[in-house]
PDB file of N, CA and C in Angstrom:
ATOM      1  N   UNK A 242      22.620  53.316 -73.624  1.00  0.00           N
ATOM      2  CA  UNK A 242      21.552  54.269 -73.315  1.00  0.00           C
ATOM      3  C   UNK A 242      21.220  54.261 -71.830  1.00  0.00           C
ATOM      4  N   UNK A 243      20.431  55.352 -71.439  1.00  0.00           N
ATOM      5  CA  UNK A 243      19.870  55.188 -69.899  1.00  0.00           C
ATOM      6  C   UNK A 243      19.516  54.268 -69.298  1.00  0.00           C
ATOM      7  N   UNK A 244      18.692  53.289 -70.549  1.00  0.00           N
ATOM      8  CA  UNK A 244      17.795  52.267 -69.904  1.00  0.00           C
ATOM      9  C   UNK A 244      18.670  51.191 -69.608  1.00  0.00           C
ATOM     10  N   UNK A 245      19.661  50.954 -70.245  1.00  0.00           N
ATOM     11  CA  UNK A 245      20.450  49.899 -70.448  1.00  0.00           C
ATOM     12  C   UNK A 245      21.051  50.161 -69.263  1.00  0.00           C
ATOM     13  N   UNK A 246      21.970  51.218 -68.670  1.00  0.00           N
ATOM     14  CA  UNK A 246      22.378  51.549 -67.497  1.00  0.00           C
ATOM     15  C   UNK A 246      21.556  51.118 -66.088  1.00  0.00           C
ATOM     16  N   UNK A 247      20.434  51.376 -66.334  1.00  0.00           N
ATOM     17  CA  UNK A 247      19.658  51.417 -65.396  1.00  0.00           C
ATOM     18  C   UNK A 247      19.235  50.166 -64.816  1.00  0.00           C
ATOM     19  N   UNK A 248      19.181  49.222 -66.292  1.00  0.00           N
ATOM     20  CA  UNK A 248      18.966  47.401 -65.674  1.00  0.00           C
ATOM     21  C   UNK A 248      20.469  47.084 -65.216  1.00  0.00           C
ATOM     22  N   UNK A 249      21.289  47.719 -65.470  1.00  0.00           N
ATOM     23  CA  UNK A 249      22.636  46.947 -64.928  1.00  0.00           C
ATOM     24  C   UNK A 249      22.938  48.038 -63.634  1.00  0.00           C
ATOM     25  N   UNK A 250      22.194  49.161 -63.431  1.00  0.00           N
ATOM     26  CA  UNK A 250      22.185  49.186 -62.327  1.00  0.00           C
ATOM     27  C   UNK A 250      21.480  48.410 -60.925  1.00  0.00           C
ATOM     28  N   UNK A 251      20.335  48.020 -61.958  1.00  0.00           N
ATOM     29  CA  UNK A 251      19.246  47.320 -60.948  1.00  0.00           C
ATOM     30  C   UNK A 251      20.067  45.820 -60.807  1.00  0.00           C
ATOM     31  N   UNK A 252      20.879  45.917 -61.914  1.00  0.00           N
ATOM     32  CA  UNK A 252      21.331  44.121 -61.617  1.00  0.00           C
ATOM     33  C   UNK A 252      22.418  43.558 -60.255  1.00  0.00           C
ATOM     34  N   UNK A 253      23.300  45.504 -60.483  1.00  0.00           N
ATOM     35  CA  UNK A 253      24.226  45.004 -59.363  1.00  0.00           C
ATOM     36  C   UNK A 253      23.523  45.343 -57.786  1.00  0.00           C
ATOM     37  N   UNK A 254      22.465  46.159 -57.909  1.00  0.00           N
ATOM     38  CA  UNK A 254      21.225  46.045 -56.258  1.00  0.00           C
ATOM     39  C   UNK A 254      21.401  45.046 -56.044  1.00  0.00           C
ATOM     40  N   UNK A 255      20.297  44.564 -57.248  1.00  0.00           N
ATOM     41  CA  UNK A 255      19.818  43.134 -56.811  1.00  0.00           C
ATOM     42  C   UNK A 255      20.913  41.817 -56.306  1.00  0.00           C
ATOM     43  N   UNK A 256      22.224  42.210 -56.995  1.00  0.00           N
ATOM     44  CA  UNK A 256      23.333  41.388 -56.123  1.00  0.00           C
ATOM     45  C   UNK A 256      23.552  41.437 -54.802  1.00  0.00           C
ATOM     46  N   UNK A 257      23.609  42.683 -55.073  1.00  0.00           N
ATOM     47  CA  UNK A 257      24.252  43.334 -53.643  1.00  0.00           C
ATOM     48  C   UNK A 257      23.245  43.270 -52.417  1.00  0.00           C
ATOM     49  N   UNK A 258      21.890  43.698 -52.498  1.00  0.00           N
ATOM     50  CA  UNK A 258      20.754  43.544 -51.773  1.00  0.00           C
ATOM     51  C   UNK A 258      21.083  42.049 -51.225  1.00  0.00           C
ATOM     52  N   UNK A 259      20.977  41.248 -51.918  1.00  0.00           N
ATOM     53  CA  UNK A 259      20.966  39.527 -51.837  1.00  0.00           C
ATOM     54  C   UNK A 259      21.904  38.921 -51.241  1.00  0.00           C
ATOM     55  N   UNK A 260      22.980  39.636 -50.800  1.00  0.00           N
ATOM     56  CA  UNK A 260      24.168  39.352 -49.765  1.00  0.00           C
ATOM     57  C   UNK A 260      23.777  39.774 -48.428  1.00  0.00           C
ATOM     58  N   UNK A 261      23.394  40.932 -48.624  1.00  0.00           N
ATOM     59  CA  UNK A 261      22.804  41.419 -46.805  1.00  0.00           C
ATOM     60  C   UNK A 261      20.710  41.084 -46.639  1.00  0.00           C
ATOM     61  N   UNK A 262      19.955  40.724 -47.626  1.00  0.00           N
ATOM     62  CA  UNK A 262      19.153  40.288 -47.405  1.00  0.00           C
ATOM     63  C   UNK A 262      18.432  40.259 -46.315  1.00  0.00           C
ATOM     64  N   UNK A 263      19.205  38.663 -45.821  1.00  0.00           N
ATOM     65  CA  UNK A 263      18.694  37.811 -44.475  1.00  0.00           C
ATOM     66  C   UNK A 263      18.591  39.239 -43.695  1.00  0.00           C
ATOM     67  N   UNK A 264      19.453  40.116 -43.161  1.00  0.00           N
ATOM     68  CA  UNK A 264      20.005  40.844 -42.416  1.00  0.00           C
ATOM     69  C   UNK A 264      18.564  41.637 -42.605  1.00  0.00           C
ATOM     70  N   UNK A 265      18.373  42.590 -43.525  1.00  0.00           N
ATOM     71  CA  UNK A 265      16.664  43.208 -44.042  1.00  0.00           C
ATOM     72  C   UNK A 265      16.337  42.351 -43.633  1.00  0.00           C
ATOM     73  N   UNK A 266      15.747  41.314 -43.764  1.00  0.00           N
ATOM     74  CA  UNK A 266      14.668  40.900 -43.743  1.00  0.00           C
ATOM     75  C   UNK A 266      14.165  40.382 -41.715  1.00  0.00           C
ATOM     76  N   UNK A 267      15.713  40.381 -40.868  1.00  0.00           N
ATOM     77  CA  UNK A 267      15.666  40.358 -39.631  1.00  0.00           C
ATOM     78  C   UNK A 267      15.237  41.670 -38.922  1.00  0.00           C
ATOM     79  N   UNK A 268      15.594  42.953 -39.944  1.00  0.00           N
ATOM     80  CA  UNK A 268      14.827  44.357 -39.453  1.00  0.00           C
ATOM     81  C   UNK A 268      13.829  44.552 -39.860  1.00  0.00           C
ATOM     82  N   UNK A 269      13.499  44.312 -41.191  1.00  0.00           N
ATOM     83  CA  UNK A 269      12.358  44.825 -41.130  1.00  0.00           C
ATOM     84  C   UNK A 269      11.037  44.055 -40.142  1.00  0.00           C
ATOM     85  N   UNK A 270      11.496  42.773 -39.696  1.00  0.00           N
ATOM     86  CA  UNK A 270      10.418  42.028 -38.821  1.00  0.00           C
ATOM     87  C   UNK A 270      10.713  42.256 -37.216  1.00  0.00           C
ATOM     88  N   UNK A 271      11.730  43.033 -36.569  1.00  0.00           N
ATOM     89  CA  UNK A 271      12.140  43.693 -35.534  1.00  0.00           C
ATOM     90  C   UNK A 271      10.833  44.987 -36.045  1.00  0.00           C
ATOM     91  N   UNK A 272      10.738  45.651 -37.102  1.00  0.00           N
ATOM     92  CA  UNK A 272      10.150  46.756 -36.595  1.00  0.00           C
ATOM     93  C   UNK A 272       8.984  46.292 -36.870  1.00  0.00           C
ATOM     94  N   UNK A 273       8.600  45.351 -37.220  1.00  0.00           N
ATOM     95  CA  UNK A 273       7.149  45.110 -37.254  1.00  0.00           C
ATOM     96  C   UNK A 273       6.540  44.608 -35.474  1.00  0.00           C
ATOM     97  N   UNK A 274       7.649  44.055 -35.372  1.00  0.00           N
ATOM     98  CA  UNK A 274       7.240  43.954 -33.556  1.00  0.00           C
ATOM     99  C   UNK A 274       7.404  44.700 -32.837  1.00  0.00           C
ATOM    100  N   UNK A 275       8.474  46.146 -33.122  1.00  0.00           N
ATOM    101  CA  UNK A 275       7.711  47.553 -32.286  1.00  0.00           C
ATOM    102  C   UNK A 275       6.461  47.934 -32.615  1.00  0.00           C
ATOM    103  N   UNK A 276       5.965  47.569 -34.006  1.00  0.00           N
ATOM    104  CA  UNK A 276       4.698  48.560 -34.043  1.00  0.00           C
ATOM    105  C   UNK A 276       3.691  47.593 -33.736  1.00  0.00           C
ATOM    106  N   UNK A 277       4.215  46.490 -33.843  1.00  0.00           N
ATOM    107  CA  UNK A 277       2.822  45.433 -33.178  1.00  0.00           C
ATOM    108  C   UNK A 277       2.228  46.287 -31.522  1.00  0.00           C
TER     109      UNK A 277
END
């Protein structure tokens, strides 16, 4: 079903997110010190 799709879509994000991570998490605190 959809839903079922949808957690195994969220499952392979959440993999995939979690490899480049660190990397987010070095931009998004770069743009917090432009808008500082």
């Amino acid at each position: 079903g959809a839903v079922l799709d949808w957690n195994e879509h969220i499952a392979h994000e959440f993999t995939r997110v979690s490899l480049w991570g660190h990397d987010f998490s070095v931009s998004q605190q770069q743009l917090l010190d432009k808008e500082a």
